[in-house]
mmCIF file of C-alpha atoms and ligand atoms in Angstrom:
data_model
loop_
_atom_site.group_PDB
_atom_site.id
_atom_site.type_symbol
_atom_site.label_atom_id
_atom_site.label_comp_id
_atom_site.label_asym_id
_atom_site.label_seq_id
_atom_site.Cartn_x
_atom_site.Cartn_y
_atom_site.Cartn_z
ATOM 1 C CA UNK A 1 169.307 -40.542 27.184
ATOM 2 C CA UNK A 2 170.815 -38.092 29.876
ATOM 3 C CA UNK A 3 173.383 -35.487 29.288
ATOM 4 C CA UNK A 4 175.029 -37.272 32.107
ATOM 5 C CA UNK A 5 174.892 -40.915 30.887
ATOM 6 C CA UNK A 6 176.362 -39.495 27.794
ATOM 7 C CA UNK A 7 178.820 -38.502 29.037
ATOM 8 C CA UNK A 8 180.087 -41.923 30.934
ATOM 9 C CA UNK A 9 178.922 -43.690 27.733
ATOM 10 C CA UNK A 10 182.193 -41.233 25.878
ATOM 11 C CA UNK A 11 184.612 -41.742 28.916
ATOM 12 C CA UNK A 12 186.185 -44.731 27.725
ATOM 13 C CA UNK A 13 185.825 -43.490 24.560
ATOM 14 C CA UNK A 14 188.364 -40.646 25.276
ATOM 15 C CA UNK A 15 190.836 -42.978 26.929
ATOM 16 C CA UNK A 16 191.324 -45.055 24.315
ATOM 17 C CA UNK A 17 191.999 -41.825 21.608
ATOM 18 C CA UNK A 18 194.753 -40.175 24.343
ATOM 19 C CA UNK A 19 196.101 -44.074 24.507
ATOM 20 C CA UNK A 20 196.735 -43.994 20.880
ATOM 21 C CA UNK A 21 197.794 -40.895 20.330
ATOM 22 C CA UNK A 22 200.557 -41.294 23.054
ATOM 23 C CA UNK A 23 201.705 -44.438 21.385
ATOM 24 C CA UNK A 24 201.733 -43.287 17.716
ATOM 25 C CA UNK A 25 203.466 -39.889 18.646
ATOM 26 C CA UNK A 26 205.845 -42.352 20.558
ATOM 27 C CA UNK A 27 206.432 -44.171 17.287
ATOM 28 C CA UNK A 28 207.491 -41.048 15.376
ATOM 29 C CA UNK A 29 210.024 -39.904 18.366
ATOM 30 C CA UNK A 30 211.446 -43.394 18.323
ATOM 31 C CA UNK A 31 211.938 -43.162 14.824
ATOM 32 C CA UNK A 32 213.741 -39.615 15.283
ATOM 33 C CA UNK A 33 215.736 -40.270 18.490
ATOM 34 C CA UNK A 34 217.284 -43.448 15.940
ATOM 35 C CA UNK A 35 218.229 -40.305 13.469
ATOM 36 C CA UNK A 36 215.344 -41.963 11.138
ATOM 37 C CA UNK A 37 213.014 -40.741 8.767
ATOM 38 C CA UNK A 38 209.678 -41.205 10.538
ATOM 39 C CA UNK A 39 206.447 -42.102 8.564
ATOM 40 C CA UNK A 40 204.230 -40.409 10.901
ATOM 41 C CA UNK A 41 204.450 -36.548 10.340
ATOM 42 C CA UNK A 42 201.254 -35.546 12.957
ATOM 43 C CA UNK A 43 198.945 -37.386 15.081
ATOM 44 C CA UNK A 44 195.475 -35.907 16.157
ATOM 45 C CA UNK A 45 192.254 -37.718 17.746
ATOM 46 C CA UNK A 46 189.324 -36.544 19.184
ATOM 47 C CA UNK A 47 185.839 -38.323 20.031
ATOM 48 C CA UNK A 48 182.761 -38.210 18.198
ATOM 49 C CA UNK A 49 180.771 -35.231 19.648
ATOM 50 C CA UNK A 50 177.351 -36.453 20.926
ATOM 51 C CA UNK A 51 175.245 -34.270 18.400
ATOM 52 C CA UNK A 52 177.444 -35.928 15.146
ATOM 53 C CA UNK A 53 176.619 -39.223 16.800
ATOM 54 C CA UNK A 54 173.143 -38.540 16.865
ATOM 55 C CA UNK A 55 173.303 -36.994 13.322
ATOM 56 C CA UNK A 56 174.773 -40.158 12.084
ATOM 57 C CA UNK A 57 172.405 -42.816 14.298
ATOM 58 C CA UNK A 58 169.468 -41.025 12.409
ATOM 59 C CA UNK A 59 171.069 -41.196 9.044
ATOM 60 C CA UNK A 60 171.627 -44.386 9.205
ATOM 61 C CA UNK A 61 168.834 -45.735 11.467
ATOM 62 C CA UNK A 62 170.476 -46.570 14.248
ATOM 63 C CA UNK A 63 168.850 -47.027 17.450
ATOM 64 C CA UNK A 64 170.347 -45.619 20.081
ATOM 65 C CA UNK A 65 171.041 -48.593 22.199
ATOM 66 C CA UNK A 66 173.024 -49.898 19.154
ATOM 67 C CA UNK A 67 175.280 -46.974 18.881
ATOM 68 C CA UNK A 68 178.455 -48.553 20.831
ATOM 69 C CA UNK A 69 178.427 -51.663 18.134
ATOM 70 C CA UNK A 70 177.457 -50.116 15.137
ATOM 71 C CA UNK A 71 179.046 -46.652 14.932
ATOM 72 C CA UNK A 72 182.889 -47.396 14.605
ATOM 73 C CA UNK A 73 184.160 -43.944 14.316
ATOM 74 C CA UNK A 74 183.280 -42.826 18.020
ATOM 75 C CA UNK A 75 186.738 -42.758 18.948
ATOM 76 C CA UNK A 76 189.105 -41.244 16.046
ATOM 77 C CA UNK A 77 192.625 -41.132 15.381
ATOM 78 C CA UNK A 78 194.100 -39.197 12.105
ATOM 79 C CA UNK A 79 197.750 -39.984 11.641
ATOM 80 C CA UNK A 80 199.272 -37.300 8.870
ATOM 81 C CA UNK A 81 202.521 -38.652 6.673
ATOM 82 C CA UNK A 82 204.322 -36.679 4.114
ATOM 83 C CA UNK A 83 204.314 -38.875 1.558
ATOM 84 C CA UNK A 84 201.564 -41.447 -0.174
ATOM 85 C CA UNK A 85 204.279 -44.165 0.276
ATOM 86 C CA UNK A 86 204.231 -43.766 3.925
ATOM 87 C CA UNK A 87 200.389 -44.638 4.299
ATOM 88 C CA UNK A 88 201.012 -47.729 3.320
ATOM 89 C CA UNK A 89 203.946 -48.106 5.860
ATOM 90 C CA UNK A 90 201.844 -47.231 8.858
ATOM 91 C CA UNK A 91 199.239 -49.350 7.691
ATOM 92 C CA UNK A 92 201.435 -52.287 8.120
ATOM 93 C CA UNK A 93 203.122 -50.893 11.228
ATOM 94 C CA UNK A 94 199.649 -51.133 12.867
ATOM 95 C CA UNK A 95 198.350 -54.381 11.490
ATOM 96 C CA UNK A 96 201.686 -55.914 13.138
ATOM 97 C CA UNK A 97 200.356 -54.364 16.518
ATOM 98 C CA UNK A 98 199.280 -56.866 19.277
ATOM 99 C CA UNK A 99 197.598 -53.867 21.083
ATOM 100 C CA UNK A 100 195.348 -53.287 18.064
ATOM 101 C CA UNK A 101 193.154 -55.742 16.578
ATOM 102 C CA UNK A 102 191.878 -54.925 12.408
ATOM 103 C CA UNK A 103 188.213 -55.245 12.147
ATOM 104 C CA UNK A 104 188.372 -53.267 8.097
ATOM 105 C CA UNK A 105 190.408 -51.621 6.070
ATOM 106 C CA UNK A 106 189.346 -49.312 3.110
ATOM 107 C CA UNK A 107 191.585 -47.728 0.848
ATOM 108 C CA UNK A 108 190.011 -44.386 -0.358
ATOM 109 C CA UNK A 109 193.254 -43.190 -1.569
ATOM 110 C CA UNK A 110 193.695 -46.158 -4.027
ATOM 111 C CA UNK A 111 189.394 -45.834 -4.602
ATOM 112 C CA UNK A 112 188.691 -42.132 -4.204
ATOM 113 C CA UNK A 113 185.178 -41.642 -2.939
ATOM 114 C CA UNK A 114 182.695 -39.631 -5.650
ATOM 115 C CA UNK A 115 183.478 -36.415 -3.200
ATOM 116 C CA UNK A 116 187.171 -36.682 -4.259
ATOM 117 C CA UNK A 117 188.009 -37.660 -0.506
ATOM 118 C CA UNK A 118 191.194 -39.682 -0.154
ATOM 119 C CA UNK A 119 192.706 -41.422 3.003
ATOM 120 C CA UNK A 120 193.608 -44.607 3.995
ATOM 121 C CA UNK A 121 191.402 -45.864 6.925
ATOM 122 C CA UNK A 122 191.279 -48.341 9.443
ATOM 123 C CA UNK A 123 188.758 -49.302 12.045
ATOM 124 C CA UNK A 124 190.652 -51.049 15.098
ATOM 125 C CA UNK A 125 189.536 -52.810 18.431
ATOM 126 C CA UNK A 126 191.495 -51.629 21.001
ATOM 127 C CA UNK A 127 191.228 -52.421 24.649
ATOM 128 C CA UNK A 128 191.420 -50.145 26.981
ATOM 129 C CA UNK A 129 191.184 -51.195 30.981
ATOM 130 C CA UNK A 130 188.375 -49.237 33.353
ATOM 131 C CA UNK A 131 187.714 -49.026 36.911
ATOM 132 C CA UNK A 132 184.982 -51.374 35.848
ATOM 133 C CA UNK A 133 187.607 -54.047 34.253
ATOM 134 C CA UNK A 134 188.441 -54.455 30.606
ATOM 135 C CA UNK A 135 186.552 -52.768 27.729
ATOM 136 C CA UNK A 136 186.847 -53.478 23.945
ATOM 137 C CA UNK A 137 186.987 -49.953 21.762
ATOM 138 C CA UNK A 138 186.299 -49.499 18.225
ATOM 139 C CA UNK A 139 188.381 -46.680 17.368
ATOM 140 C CA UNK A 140 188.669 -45.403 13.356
ATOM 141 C CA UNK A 141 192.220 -44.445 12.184
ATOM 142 C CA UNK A 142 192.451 -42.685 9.055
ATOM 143 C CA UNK A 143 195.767 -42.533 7.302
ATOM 144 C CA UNK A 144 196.330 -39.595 4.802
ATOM 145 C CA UNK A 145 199.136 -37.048 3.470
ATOM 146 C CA UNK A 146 199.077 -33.556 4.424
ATOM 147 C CA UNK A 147 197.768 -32.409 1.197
ATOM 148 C CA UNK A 148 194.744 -34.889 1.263
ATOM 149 C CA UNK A 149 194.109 -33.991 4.773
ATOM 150 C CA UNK A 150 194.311 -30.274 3.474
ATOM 151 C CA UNK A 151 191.220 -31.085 0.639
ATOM 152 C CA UNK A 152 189.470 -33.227 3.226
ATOM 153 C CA UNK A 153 189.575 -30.032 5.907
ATOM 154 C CA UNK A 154 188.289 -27.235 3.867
ATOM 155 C CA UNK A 155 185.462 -29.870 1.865
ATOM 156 C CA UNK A 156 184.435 -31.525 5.034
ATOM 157 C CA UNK A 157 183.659 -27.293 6.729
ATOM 158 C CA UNK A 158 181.359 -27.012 3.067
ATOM 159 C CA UNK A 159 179.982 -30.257 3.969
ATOM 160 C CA UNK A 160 178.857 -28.910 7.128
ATOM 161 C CA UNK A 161 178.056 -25.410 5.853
ATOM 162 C CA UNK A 162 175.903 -26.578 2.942
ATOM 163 C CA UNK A 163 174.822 -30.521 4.079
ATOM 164 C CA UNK A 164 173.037 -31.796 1.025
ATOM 165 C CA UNK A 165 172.917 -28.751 -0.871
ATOM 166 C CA UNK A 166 176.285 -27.825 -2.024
ATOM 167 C CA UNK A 167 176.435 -25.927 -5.097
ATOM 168 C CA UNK A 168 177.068 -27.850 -8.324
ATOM 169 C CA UNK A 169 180.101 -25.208 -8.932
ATOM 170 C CA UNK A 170 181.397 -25.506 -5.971
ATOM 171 C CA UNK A 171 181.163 -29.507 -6.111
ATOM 172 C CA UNK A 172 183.285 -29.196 -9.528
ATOM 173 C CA UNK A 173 185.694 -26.526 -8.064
ATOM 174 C CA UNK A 174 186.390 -29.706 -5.378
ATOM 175 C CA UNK A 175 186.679 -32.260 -7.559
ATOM 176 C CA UNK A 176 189.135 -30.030 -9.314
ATOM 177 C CA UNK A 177 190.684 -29.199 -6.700
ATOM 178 C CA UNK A 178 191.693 -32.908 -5.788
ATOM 179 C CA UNK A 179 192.873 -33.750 -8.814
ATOM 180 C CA UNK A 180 195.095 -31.445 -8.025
ATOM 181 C CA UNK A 181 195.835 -32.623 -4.912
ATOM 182 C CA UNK A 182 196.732 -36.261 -6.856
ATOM 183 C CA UNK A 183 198.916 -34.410 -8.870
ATOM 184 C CA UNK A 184 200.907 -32.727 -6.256
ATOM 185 C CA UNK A 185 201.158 -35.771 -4.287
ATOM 186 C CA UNK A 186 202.528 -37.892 -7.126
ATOM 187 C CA UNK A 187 205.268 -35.107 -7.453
ATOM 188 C CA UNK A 188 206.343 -34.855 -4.016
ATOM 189 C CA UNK A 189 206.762 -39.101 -4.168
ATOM 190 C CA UNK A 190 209.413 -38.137 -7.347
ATOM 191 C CA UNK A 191 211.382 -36.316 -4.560
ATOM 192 C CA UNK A 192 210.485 -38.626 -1.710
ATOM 193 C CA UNK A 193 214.094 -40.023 -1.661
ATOM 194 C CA UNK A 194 215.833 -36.520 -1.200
ATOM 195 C CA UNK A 195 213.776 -35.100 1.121
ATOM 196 C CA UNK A 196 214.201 -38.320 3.611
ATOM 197 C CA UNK A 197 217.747 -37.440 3.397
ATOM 198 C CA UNK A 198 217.285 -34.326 3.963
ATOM 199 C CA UNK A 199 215.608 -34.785 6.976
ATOM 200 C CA UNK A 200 217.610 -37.863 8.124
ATOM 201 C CA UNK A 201 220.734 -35.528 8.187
ATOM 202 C CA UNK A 202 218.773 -32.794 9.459
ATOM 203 C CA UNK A 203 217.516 -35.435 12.739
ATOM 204 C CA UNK A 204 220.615 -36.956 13.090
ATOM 205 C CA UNK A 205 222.389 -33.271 13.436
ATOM 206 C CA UNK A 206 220.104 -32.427 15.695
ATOM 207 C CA UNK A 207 220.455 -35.255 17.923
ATOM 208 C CA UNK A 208 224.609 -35.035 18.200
ATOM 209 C CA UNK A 209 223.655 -31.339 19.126
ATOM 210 C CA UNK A 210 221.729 -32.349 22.001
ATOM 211 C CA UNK A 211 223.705 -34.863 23.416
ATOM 212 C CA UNK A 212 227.094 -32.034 23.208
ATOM 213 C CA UNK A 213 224.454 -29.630 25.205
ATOM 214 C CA UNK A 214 223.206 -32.402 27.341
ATOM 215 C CA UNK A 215 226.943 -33.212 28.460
ATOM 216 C CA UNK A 216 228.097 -30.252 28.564
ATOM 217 C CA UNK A 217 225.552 -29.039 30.773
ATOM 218 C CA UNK A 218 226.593 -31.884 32.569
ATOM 219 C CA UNK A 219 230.103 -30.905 32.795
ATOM 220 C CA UNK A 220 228.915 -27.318 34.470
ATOM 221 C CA UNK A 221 228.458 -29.578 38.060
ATOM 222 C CA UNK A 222 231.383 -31.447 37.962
ATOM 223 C CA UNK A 223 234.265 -29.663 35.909
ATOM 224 C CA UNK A 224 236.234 -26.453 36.481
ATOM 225 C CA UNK A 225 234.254 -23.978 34.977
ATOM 226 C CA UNK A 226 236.695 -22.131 32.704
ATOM 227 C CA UNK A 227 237.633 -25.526 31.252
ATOM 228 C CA UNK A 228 233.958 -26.234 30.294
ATOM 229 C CA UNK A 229 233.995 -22.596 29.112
ATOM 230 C CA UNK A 230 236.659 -23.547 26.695
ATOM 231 C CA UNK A 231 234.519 -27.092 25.573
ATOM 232 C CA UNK A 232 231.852 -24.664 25.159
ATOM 233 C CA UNK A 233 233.677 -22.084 23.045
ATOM 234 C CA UNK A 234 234.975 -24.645 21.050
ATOM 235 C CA UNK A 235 231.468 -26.433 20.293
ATOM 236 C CA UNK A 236 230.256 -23.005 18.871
ATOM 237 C CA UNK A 237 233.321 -22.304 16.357
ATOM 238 C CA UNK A 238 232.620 -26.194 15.145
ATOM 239 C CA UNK A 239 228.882 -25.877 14.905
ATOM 240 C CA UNK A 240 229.420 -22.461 13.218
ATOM 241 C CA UNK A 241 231.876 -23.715 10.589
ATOM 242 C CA UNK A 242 228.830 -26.118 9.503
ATOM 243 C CA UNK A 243 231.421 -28.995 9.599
ATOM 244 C CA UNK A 244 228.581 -32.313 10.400
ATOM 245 C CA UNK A 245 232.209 -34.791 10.859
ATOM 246 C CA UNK A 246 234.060 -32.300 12.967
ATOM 247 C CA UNK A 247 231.027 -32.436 15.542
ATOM 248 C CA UNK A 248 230.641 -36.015 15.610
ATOM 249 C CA UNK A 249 234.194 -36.097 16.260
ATOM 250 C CA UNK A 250 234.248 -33.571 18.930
ATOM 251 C CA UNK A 251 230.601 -35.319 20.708
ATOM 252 C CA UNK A 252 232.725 -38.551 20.854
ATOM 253 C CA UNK A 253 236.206 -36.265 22.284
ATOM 254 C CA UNK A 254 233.711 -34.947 24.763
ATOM 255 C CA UNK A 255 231.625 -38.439 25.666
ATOM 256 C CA UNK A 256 235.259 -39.642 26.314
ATOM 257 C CA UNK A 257 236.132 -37.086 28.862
ATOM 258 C CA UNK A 258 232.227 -37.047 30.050
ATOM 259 C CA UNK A 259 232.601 -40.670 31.296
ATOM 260 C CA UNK A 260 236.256 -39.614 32.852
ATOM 261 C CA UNK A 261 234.343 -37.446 35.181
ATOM 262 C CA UNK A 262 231.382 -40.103 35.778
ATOM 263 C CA UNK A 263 233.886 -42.348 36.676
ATOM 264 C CA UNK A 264 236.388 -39.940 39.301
ATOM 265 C CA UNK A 265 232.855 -38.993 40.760
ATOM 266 C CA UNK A 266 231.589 -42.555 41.380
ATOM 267 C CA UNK A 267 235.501 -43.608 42.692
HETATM 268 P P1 0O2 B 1 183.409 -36.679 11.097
HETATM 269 O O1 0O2 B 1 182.859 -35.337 11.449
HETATM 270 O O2 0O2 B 1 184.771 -36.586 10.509
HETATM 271 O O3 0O2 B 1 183.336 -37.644 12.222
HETATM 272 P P2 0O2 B 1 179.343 -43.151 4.919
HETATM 273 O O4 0O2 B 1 178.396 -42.162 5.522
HETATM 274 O O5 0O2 B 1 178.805 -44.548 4.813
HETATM 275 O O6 0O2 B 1 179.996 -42.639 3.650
HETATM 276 P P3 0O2 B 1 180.985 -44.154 7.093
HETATM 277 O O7 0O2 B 1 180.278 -45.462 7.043
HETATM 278 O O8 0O2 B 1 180.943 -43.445 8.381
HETATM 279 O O9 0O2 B 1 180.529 -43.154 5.936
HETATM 280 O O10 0O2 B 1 182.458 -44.485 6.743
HETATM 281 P P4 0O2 B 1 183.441 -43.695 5.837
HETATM 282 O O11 0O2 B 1 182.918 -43.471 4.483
HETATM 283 O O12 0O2 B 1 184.690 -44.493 5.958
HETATM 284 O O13 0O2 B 1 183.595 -42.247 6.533
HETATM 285 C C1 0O2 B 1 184.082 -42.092 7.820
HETATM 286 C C2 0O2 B 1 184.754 -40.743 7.965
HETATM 287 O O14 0O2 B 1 185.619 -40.507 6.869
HETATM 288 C C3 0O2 B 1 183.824 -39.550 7.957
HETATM 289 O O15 0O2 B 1 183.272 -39.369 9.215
HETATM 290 C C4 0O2 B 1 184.770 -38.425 7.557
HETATM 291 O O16 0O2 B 1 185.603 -38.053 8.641
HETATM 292 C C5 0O2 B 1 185.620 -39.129 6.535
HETATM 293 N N1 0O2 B 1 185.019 -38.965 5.194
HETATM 294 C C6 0O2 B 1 184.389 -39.894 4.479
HETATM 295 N N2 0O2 B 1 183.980 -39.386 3.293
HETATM 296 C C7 0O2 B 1 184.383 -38.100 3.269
HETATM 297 C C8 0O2 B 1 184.261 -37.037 2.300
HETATM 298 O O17 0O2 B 1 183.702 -37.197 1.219
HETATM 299 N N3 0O2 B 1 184.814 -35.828 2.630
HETATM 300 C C9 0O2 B 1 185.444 -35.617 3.825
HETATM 301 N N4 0O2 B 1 185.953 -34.405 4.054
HETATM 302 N N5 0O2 B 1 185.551 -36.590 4.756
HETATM 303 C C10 0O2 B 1 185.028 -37.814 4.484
HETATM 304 P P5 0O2 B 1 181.951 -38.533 9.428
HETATM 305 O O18 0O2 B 1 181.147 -39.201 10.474
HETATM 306 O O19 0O2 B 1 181.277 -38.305 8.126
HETATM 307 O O20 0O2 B 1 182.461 -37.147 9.920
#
């Protein structure tokens, strides 16, 4: 096959992964513009590259006009979560999808592989639309914690760097390694709890900071400017006394004489 029919062959292939990533990274702001704890940490994707396609066609004797129906993991999405607990949550969040149709599921964090891989992963059919009309994707999402996708990172480079011929040491250092890995994740669920509130307060802070910028700012085109001085002056003495009710308080005060403006502006 031509470089150049490869590379129309991958085209829709990359559409689909920058479609999904756009609409998982949109779940995680939605979840932290609501001042929640969001299950998705990090998205990434990226499409097969033609010589790992090949590499896996030969492995597993595929001919190359099969490749588009029997290698599922052309497209890829990794979503990263914090916490083992919030695998499982995205997993459901994407089997409720109508946008995303389940073709399998395998749970290697439940049934770690022989390697000591874990993740959660899911192979989708996704439709994407072309200049050419619709087209069906299969697009592989895998679903781990950051520590898992730590392990998986640094054994997948040996992979590459020794293929079939890792050393047996290094192969028990791994396996090691991940139980480790188990370990540490099992402790971080213990504080799961606390560190959602934690970062619940820390989101929700962060968002009644931005909207007292935003309106100030705001205030700046409409209002006297030594009045919004003053607003301003005051927001910092608040903010720096660390008080979180005093600055709900004042973002309310200041909505309140926001929409006062709005309103003289639009009469
Ligand atoms: P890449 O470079 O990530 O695309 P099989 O060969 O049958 O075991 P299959 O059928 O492709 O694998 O499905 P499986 O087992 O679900 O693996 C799909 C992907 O999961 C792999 O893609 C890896 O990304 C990841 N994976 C699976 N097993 C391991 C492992 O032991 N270690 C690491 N680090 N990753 C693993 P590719 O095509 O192998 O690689």
């Amino acid at each position: 096959m031509e470089i150049q029919m490869w590379r129309s062959i991958l085209e829709p292939y990359a559409l689909a992964v920058d479609e999904l990533k756009v609409k998982f990274e949109h779940i995680r702001e939605a979840y932290r513009k609501d001042g929640l704890y969001s299950p998705i940490e990090l998205v990434d994707g990226r499409v097969k590259s033609i010589s790992s396609i090949l590499e896996k066609a030969q492995k597993k004797h595929i001919s190359l006009d099969d490749i588009e129906t029997q290698i599922d993991d052309i497209a890829g999405i990794r979503i990263i979560c914090q916490f083992i607990e919030d695998i499982y949550i995205v997993a459901d969040l994407i089997r409720k999808r109508a946008d995303m149709k389940i073709v399998e599921e395998l749970d290697y964090v439940k049934n770690t592989k022989a390697s000591g891989y874990r993740s959660y992963h899911m192979v989708i059919k996704y439709r994407i639309e072309t200049i050419h009309g619709p087209k069906d994707i299969f697009c592989e999402i895998q679903i781990r914690t950051l520590a898992m996708n730590f392990w998986a990172t640094i054994e997948h480079s040996l992979q590459y760097k020794y293929k079939q011929n890792m050393p047996e040491t290094l192969r028990t250092r791994l396996l090691k390694a991940a139980e480790a890995i188990v370990v540490l994740d099992r402790e971080m669920s213990l504080v799961r709890g606390e560190i959602m509130d934690a970062q619940n307060s820390f989101t929700v802070k962060s968002n009644v900071v931005a909207d007292i910028l935003n309106n100030i700012q705001n205030l700046y085109k409409v209002a006297n400017k030594r009045e919004v001085v003053k607003i301003q002056d005051e927001f910092f003495k608040i903010y720096q006394e660390g008080d979180y009710d005093a600055l709900t308080q004042f973002a309310k005060e200041l909505d309140i004489i926001s929409e006062g403006y709005r309103a003289q502006s639009l009469g």
